mmCIF file of C-alpha atoms in Angstrom:
data_model
loop_
_atom_site.group_PDB
_atom_site.id
_atom_site.type_symbol
_atom_site.label_atom_id
_atom_site.label_comp_id
_atom_site.label_asym_id
_atom_site.label_seq_id
_atom_site.Cartn_x
_atom_site.Cartn_y
_atom_site.Cartn_z
ATOM 1 C CA MET A 1 -26.786 4.821 10.553
ATOM 2 C CA SER A 2 -25.397 4.486 6.931
ATOM 3 C CA LYS A 3 -26.635 1.782 4.852
ATOM 4 C CA LEU A 4 -23.859 0.343 2.258
ATOM 5 C CA THR A 5 -24.459 -1.086 -1.233
ATOM 6 C CA PRO A 6 -25.745 -4.578 -1.042
ATOM 7 C CA VAL A 7 -25.027 -7.299 -3.738
ATOM 8 C CA PHE A 8 -27.467 -7.950 -6.552
ATOM 9 C CA LYS A 9 -27.618 -10.783 -8.803
ATOM 10 C CA CYS A 10 -28.383 -8.951 -11.981
ATOM 11 C CA CYS A 11 -26.594 -5.383 -11.321
ATOM 12 C CA ASN A 12 -22.932 -5.590 -11.941
ATOM 13 C CA GLU A 13 -22.293 -1.921 -11.060
ATOM 14 C CA MET A 14 -23.688 -2.215 -7.542
ATOM 15 C CA THR A 15 -22.443 -5.413 -6.920
ATOM 16 C CA LEU A 16 -18.945 -4.272 -7.773
ATOM 17 C CA ILE A 17 -19.409 -1.048 -5.365
ATOM 18 C CA SER A 18 -20.697 -3.666 -2.701
ATOM 19 C CA SER A 19 -17.155 -5.305 -2.870
ATOM 20 C CA TRP A 20 -15.641 -2.154 -1.166
ATOM 21 C CA PRO A 21 -12.604 -3.619 0.753
ATOM 22 C CA GLU A 22 -12.767 -3.459 4.847
ATOM 23 C CA SER A 23 -9.875 -1.027 5.910
ATOM 24 C CA TYR A 24 -8.509 -1.328 9.078
ATOM 25 C CA PRO A 25 -6.050 1.305 11.008
ATOM 26 C CA TYR A 26 -2.641 1.589 10.640
ATOM 27 C CA ALA A 27 -0.503 1.297 14.008
ATOM 28 C CA ALA A 28 3.057 1.426 15.024
ATOM 29 C CA GLY A 29 4.998 -1.325 13.871
ATOM 30 C CA MET A 30 2.955 -2.870 11.261
ATOM 31 C CA PRO A 31 4.972 -3.521 7.979
ATOM 32 C CA GLU A 32 5.026 -1.033 5.080
ATOM 33 C CA ILE A 33 2.548 -2.784 2.997
ATOM 34 C CA VAL A 34 -0.012 -2.287 5.536
ATOM 35 C CA LEU A 35 0.678 1.270 5.541
ATOM 36 C CA LEU A 36 0.473 1.732 1.651
ATOM 37 C CA THR A 37 -2.655 -0.161 1.546
ATOM 38 C CA ARG A 38 -4.243 1.992 4.494
ATOM 39 C CA ILE A 39 -2.922 5.290 2.436
ATOM 40 C CA PHE A 40 -4.611 4.016 -0.737
ATOM 41 C CA ASP A 41 -7.674 3.049 1.142
ATOM 42 C CA VAL A 42 -8.397 6.580 2.807
ATOM 43 C CA ALA A 43 -7.183 8.324 -0.617
ATOM 44 C CA ALA A 44 -9.966 5.900 -2.374
ATOM 45 C CA CYS A 45 -12.978 6.930 0.084
ATOM 46 C CA GLN A 46 -11.823 10.838 -0.294
ATOM 47 C CA TYR A 47 -11.662 10.129 -4.192
ATOM 48 C CA ALA A 48 -15.190 8.761 -4.364
ATOM 49 C CA GLN A 49 -16.822 11.634 -2.322
ATOM 50 C CA PRO A 50 -17.861 13.888 -5.394
ATOM 51 C CA PHE A 51 -19.997 10.855 -6.080
ATOM 52 C CA ALA A 52 -21.561 10.254 -2.701
ATOM 53 C CA GLN A 53 -24.363 12.878 -2.634
ATOM 54 C CA SER A 54 -25.563 12.081 -6.193
ATOM 55 C CA TYR A 55 -25.201 8.479 -5.306
ATOM 56 C CA LYS A 56 -27.061 8.677 -2.007
ATOM 57 C CA ALA A 57 -30.002 10.596 -3.787
ATOM 58 C CA ILE A 58 -30.341 7.973 -6.709
ATOM 59 C CA THR A 59 -30.037 4.576 -4.712
ATOM 60 C CA GLY A 60 -30.373 5.621 -0.937
ATOM 61 C CA TYR A 61 -27.057 3.718 -0.325
ATOM 62 C CA ASP A 62 -24.019 5.324 1.204
ATOM 63 C CA LEU A 63 -20.190 5.155 0.241
ATOM 64 C CA PRO A 64 -18.037 3.988 3.037
ATOM 65 C CA PHE A 65 -15.898 6.765 4.472
ATOM 66 C CA THR A 66 -12.631 6.221 6.656
ATOM 67 C CA THR A 67 -11.174 8.720 9.212
ATOM 68 C CA LEU A 68 -7.998 8.736 10.469
ATOM 69 C CA ALA A 69 -7.749 9.173 14.543
ATOM 70 C CA ASP A 70 -5.165 11.080 16.342
ATOM 71 C CA ASP A 71 -3.057 8.083 17.507
ATOM 72 C CA GLU A 72 -3.120 6.455 14.048
ATOM 73 C CA ILE A 73 -2.017 9.651 12.473
ATOM 74 C CA ALA A 74 1.020 9.796 14.882
ATOM 75 C CA ALA A 75 1.802 6.020 13.791
ATOM 76 C CA ILE A 76 1.771 6.856 10.059
ATOM 77 C CA ARG A 77 3.703 9.756 10.587
ATOM 78 C CA ASP A 78 6.403 7.789 12.264
ATOM 79 C CA ALA A 79 6.103 4.910 10.035
ATOM 80 C CA CYS A 80 6.615 7.367 6.967
ATOM 81 C CA THR A 81 9.765 8.528 8.448
ATOM 82 C CA ARG A 82 11.221 5.578 8.805
ATOM 83 C CA PHE A 83 10.070 3.814 5.752
ATOM 84 C CA ILE A 84 11.486 6.723 3.476
ATOM 85 C CA ALA A 85 14.859 6.706 5.404
ATOM 86 C CA ASP A 86 15.065 2.843 4.906
ATOM 87 C CA THR A 87 14.057 3.499 1.129
ATOM 88 C CA GLU A 88 16.913 6.106 0.722
ATOM 89 C CA GLU A 89 19.375 3.433 1.802
ATOM 90 C CA LEU A 90 18.056 1.126 -0.862
ATOM 91 C CA LYS A 91 18.686 3.904 -3.384
ATOM 92 C CA LYS A 92 22.249 4.276 -2.000
ATOM 93 C CA VAL A 93 22.944 0.239 -2.655
ATOM 94 C CA ALA A 94 21.863 0.552 -6.303
ATOM 95 C CA GLN A 95 24.186 3.943 -6.608
ATOM 96 C CA LYS A 96 27.185 1.869 -4.811
ATOM 97 C CA GLU A 97 27.360 -0.629 -8.311
ATOM 98 C CA VAL A 98 27.485 2.366 -10.318
ATOM 99 C CA ASP A 99 29.971 3.674 -8.401
ATOM 100 C CA LYS A 100 32.268 0.420 -8.520
ATOM 101 C CA ALA A 101 31.747 0.359 -12.300
ATOM 102 C CA LYS A 102 32.952 3.857 -12.679
ATOM 103 C CA LYS A 103 35.862 2.752 -10.328
ATOM 104 C CA HIS A 104 36.823 -0.409 -12.504
ATOM 105 C CA ILE A 105 36.953 1.888 -15.811
ATOM 106 C CA SER A 106 39.258 4.512 -13.801
ATOM 107 C CA ASP A 107 41.657 1.458 -12.761
ATOM 108 C CA ILE A 108 41.894 0.358 -16.302
ATOM 109 C CA ARG A 109 42.568 3.698 -17.423
ATOM 110 C CA SER A 110 45.177 4.203 -14.704
ATOM 111 C CA GLY A 111 47.001 1.003 -15.276
ATOM 112 C CA VAL A 112 45.864 -0.472 -12.026
ATOM 113 C CA ILE A 113 44.108 -3.073 -13.777
ATOM 114 C CA ARG A 114 46.472 -3.942 -16.910
ATOM 115 C CA SER A 115 45.742 -5.669 -19.974
ATOM 116 C CA ASP A 116 47.439 -8.442 -21.611
ATOM 117 C CA ASP A 117 47.122 -10.432 -25.061
ATOM 118 C CA ARG A 118 44.354 -12.533 -24.104
ATOM 119 C CA TYR A 119 42.253 -9.603 -22.997
ATOM 120 C CA PRO A 120 43.595 -6.518 -24.817
ATOM 121 C CA LEU A 121 42.899 -2.769 -23.211
ATOM 122 C CA LYS A 122 40.286 -1.745 -25.986
ATOM 123 C CA ALA A 123 37.976 -5.050 -25.013
ATOM 124 C CA MET A 124 38.649 -4.302 -21.467
ATOM 125 C CA LEU A 125 37.216 -0.948 -21.847
ATOM 126 C CA ASP A 126 34.337 -1.913 -23.759
ATOM 127 C CA ASP A 127 33.338 -4.473 -21.508
ATOM 128 C CA ALA A 128 33.854 -2.061 -18.296
ATOM 129 C CA GLU A 129 31.680 0.456 -19.934
ATOM 130 C CA MET A 130 28.959 -1.738 -20.926
ATOM 131 C CA ARG A 131 28.769 -3.014 -17.311
ATOM 132 C CA LEU A 132 28.608 1.106 -16.308
ATOM 133 C CA LEU A 133 25.869 1.432 -18.903
ATOM 134 C CA ASN A 134 23.940 -1.682 -17.441
ATOM 135 C CA GLU A 135 24.555 -0.643 -13.628
ATOM 136 C CA GLU A 136 23.082 2.972 -14.376
ATOM 137 C CA LYS A 137 20.059 1.470 -15.958
ATOM 138 C CA ARG A 138 19.847 -0.518 -13.283
ATOM 139 C CA ARG A 139 19.962 2.057 -11.039
ATOM 140 C CA ASP A 140 17.660 4.487 -12.758
ATOM 141 C CA GLY A 141 15.004 1.685 -12.788
ATOM 142 C CA ILE A 142 15.204 1.257 -8.908
ATOM 143 C CA HIS A 143 15.355 4.650 -7.908
ATOM 144 C CA GLU A 144 12.307 5.569 -10.257
ATOM 145 C CA LYS A 145 10.317 2.775 -8.490
ATOM 146 C CA LEU A 146 11.549 3.881 -5.006
ATOM 147 C CA ASP A 147 11.120 7.421 -5.737
ATOM 148 C CA LYS A 148 7.580 6.887 -6.368
ATOM 149 C CA LYS A 149 7.020 5.009 -3.064
ATOM 150 C CA ILE A 150 8.907 8.148 -1.226
ATOM 151 C CA ARG A 151 6.552 10.738 -3.101
ATOM 152 C CA VAL A 152 3.547 8.634 -1.675
ATOM 153 C CA LEU A 153 4.843 8.457 1.844
ATOM 154 C CA LYS A 154 6.072 12.197 1.749
ATOM 155 C CA ALA A 155 2.249 13.078 0.815
ATOM 156 C CA VAL A 156 0.987 11.484 4.050
ATOM 157 C CA ILE A 157 3.894 12.127 6.551
ATOM 158 C CA ASN A 158 2.562 15.577 7.742
ATOM 159 C CA VAL A 159 -1.237 14.420 7.222
ATOM 160 C CA LYS A 160 -4.117 16.061 9.001
ATOM 161 C CA HIS A 161 -7.753 15.239 9.745
ATOM 162 C CA ASP A 162 -8.595 17.510 6.872
ATOM 163 C CA ASP A 163 -6.149 16.902 4.463
ATOM 164 C CA ASP A 164 -7.311 15.667 0.754
ATOM 165 C CA LEU A 165 -5.134 12.692 -0.288
ATOM 166 C CA SER A 166 -7.446 11.538 -3.212
ATOM 167 C CA HIS A 167 -4.717 12.722 -5.721
ATOM 168 C CA ILE A 168 -2.840 9.666 -4.681
ATOM 169 C CA ILE A 169 -5.072 7.471 -6.696
ATOM 170 C CA ASN A 170 -3.831 8.556 -9.819
ATOM 171 C CA ILE A 171 -0.272 7.761 -9.164
ATOM 172 C CA SER A 172 1.209 4.866 -11.523
ATOM 173 C CA LEU A 173 1.284 1.633 -9.712
ATOM 174 C CA ARG A 174 3.476 -0.252 -12.205
ATOM 175 C CA ASP A 175 6.034 -0.630 -9.636
ATOM 176 C CA PHE A 176 4.162 -1.079 -6.502
ATOM 177 C CA SER A 177 3.126 -4.614 -4.876
ATOM 178 C CA GLY A 178 0.889 -6.539 -6.768
ATOM 179 C CA ASN A 179 -1.607 -6.346 -3.514
ATOM 180 C CA VAL A 180 -1.453 -2.684 -3.612
ATOM 181 C CA SER A 181 -1.844 -2.295 -7.378
ATOM 182 C CA THR A 182 -4.545 -4.790 -7.508
ATOM 183 C CA ARG A 183 -6.607 -3.081 -4.542
ATOM 184 C CA VAL A 184 -6.491 0.084 -6.242
ATOM 185 C CA ASN A 185 -7.295 -0.959 -9.571
ATOM 186 C CA CYS A 186 -10.622 -2.438 -7.943
ATOM 187 C CA TYR A 187 -11.140 1.078 -6.621
ATOM 188 C CA LYS A 188 -10.765 2.417 -9.958
ATOM 189 C CA SER A 189 -13.491 -0.002 -11.270
ATOM 190 C CA MET A 190 -15.921 1.027 -8.485
ATOM 191 C CA PHE A 191 -15.323 4.712 -9.401
ATOM 192 C CA ALA A 192 -16.261 4.122 -12.866
ATOM 193 C CA ALA A 193 -19.361 2.275 -11.905
ATOM 194 C CA LEU A 194 -20.252 5.094 -9.531
ATOM 195 C CA GLN A 195 -19.931 7.350 -12.846
ATOM 196 C CA ARG A 196 -22.193 5.297 -14.751
ATOM 197 C CA ILE A 197 -24.765 5.092 -11.854
ATOM 198 C CA THR A 198 -24.850 8.725 -10.999
ATOM 199 C CA SER A 199 -24.858 9.986 -14.870
ATOM 200 C CA LEU A 200 -27.718 7.544 -15.422
ATOM 201 C CA SER A 201 -25.616 6.194 -18.089
ATOM 202 C CA ASN A 202 -27.489 3.900 -20.285
ATOM 203 C CA GLU A 203 -26.477 2.177 -23.746
ATOM 204 C CA MET A 204 -29.800 2.374 -25.521
ATOM 205 C CA ARG A 205 -29.965 6.117 -25.319
ATOM 206 C CA VAL A 206 -30.160 7.846 -28.946
ATOM 207 C CA LYS A 207 -27.374 9.846 -30.470
ATOM 208 C CA ILE A 208 -28.647 13.101 -31.281
ATOM 209 C CA GLU A 209 -27.439 14.833 -34.489
ATOM 210 C CA ALA A 210 -26.948 18.421 -33.113
ATOM 211 C CA GLY A 211 -28.097 21.380 -35.486
ATOM 212 C CA SER A 212 -29.478 19.046 -38.008
ATOM 213 C CA VAL A 213 -32.719 20.473 -39.683
ATOM 214 C CA ILE A 214 -33.456 17.457 -41.833
ATOM 215 C CA LEU A 215 -33.144 15.168 -38.940
ATOM 216 C CA ARG A 216 -35.441 17.331 -36.935
ATOM 217 C CA ARG A 217 -37.891 14.745 -36.363
ATOM 218 C CA SER A 218 -35.778 11.684 -35.412
ATOM 219 C CA ASN A 219 -33.775 14.100 -33.095
ATOM 220 C CA THR A 220 -36.981 15.213 -31.216
ATOM 221 C CA GLU A 221 -38.082 11.705 -31.015
ATOM 222 C CA GLY A 222 -34.395 10.884 -29.764
ATOM 223 C CA GLU A 223 -34.658 13.824 -27.087
ATOM 224 C CA PHE A 224 -38.180 12.270 -25.894
ATOM 225 C CA ILE A 225 -36.462 8.953 -25.747
ATOM 226 C CA ASN A 226 -33.575 9.607 -23.776
ATOM 227 C CA GLU A 227 -35.345 11.576 -21.444
ATOM 228 C CA GLN A 228 -37.744 8.616 -20.478
ATOM 229 C CA ILE A 229 -34.402 6.198 -20.658
ATOM 230 C CA ASP A 230 -33.039 8.719 -17.570
ATOM 231 C CA LYS A 231 -36.439 8.136 -15.680
ATOM 232 C CA VAL A 232 -35.966 4.293 -16.279
ATOM 233 C CA THR A 233 -32.386 4.391 -15.388
ATOM 234 C CA PHE A 234 -33.058 6.197 -12.483
ATOM 235 C CA ASP A 235 -35.869 3.882 -11.681
ATOM 236 C CA TYR A 236 -33.842 0.848 -12.055
ATOM 237 C CA TYR A 237 -31.566 2.318 -9.294
ATOM 238 C CA ARG A 238 -33.702 3.379 -6.973
ATOM 239 C CA GLY A 239 -33.487 2.208 -3.418
ATOM 240 C CA ASP A 240 -36.551 0.494 -3.352
ATOM 241 C CA ASN A 241 -36.040 -1.407 -6.602
ATOM 242 C CA GLU A 242 -33.880 -3.925 -5.197
ATOM 243 C CA ALA A 243 -36.010 -6.888 -5.845
ATOM 244 C CA LEU A 244 -36.038 -5.608 -9.699
ATOM 245 C CA ARG A 245 -31.755 -5.774 -9.601
ATOM 246 C CA ASN A 246 -32.075 -9.161 -8.323
ATOM 247 C CA CYS A 247 -34.076 -10.234 -11.522
ATOM 248 C CA MET A 248 -33.006 -8.441 -14.533
ATOM 249 C CA THR A 249 -30.301 -6.067 -15.660
ATOM 250 C CA LEU A 250 -30.622 -2.461 -16.399
ATOM 251 C CA ALA A 251 -30.500 -3.460 -20.116
ATOM 252 C CA GLU A 252 -33.419 -5.993 -20.119
ATOM 253 C CA TYR A 253 -35.475 -3.582 -17.815
ATOM 254 C CA THR A 254 -35.071 -0.642 -20.382
ATOM 255 C CA GLU A 255 -35.915 -3.063 -23.432
ATOM 256 C CA LEU A 256 -39.065 -3.813 -21.430
ATOM 257 C CA ARG A 257 -40.202 -0.535 -21.377
ATOM 258 C CA LEU A 258 -38.675 0.742 -24.835
ATOM 259 C CA SER A 259 -41.530 -0.102 -27.494
ATOM 260 C CA LYS A 260 -43.820 1.985 -25.294
ATOM 261 C CA ILE A 261 -41.245 4.904 -24.955
ATOM 262 C CA LYS A 262 -40.660 4.797 -28.839
ATOM 263 C CA GLU A 263 -44.613 4.798 -29.081
ATOM 264 C CA ASP A 264 -44.835 8.144 -26.892
ATOM 265 C CA ALA A 265 -41.938 9.633 -28.513
ATOM 266 C CA ARG A 266 -43.689 9.491 -32.201
ATOM 267 C CA ILE A 267 -46.833 10.925 -30.558
ATOM 268 C CA ASP A 268 -44.840 13.784 -28.630
ATOM 269 C CA THR A 269 -42.934 14.502 -31.882
ATOM 270 C CA VAL A 270 -46.249 15.270 -33.854
ATOM 271 C CA ILE A 271 -47.730 17.222 -31.404
ATOM 272 C CA LYS A 272 -44.565 19.397 -31.203
ATOM 273 C CA LEU A 273 -43.689 19.741 -34.460
ATOM 274 C CA GLY A 274 -47.206 19.438 -36.086
ATOM 275 C CA LEU A 275 -48.166 22.551 -34.289
ATOM 276 C CA ASN A 276 -45.190 24.931 -35.620
ATOM 277 C CA GLU A 277 -43.858 23.493 -38.980
ATOM 278 C CA PRO A 278 -44.242 20.424 -41.193
ATOM 279 C CA VAL A 279 -42.722 17.205 -40.130
ATOM 280 C CA ILE A 280 -39.457 16.123 -42.183
ATOM 281 C CA ASP A 281 -38.864 12.682 -42.903
#
């Protein structure tokens, strides 16, 4: 049985991961927003899988994973076909306004629409061409937005059980529903948290100046400190340290151990460098 990440008072990363939204299967007749949400939910679970093994090894917790049953796959395929057709019709509506603006210019030039003293021909053409320009910009904006949605729907219209949809997460969400973009941005925050945990990221790590002989001593100390900070970080995220994450942050826990780590680093450096070469300050 899987053990999901709980909420912790002092660990923002794990608390963020614990808020992974519940996902519900898509069924025939459900609206487009439900389909898009489900698609991104599945994509998010697949995107997170490269972190799953390391995250489990460090924390003992599992990441949610969503699979599609046969009946849901059939419903998704049918819905994608229908929603793509509906979206293509919306694109035609935007194009019709452009066509009307072009016809208006043609009617002016052919004399179907006549100018007069109050509205001279040049002014009529200038206004008509500006209208066409605005309609084309409007059409292009609508088409760009709708084409983005069509790309998502086409990516899953022939989906099978073992298909990888993780790439969908990286699609720009600027033109999507606020609910969808908010949900995906939340997933991306969770991915960042997973990255920090599985890479044992810790702001108290020491910067090492690679290749510097003059800084050999401080670099040697820094390498030792970083190794120990990695151990402290791993210790903080361990599954049996839930009580620790409810009473202090990673920074506080690291700070608590840091003075002893630095003292051990100085001793370790003297031993290492003292045997082979003089210590350079």
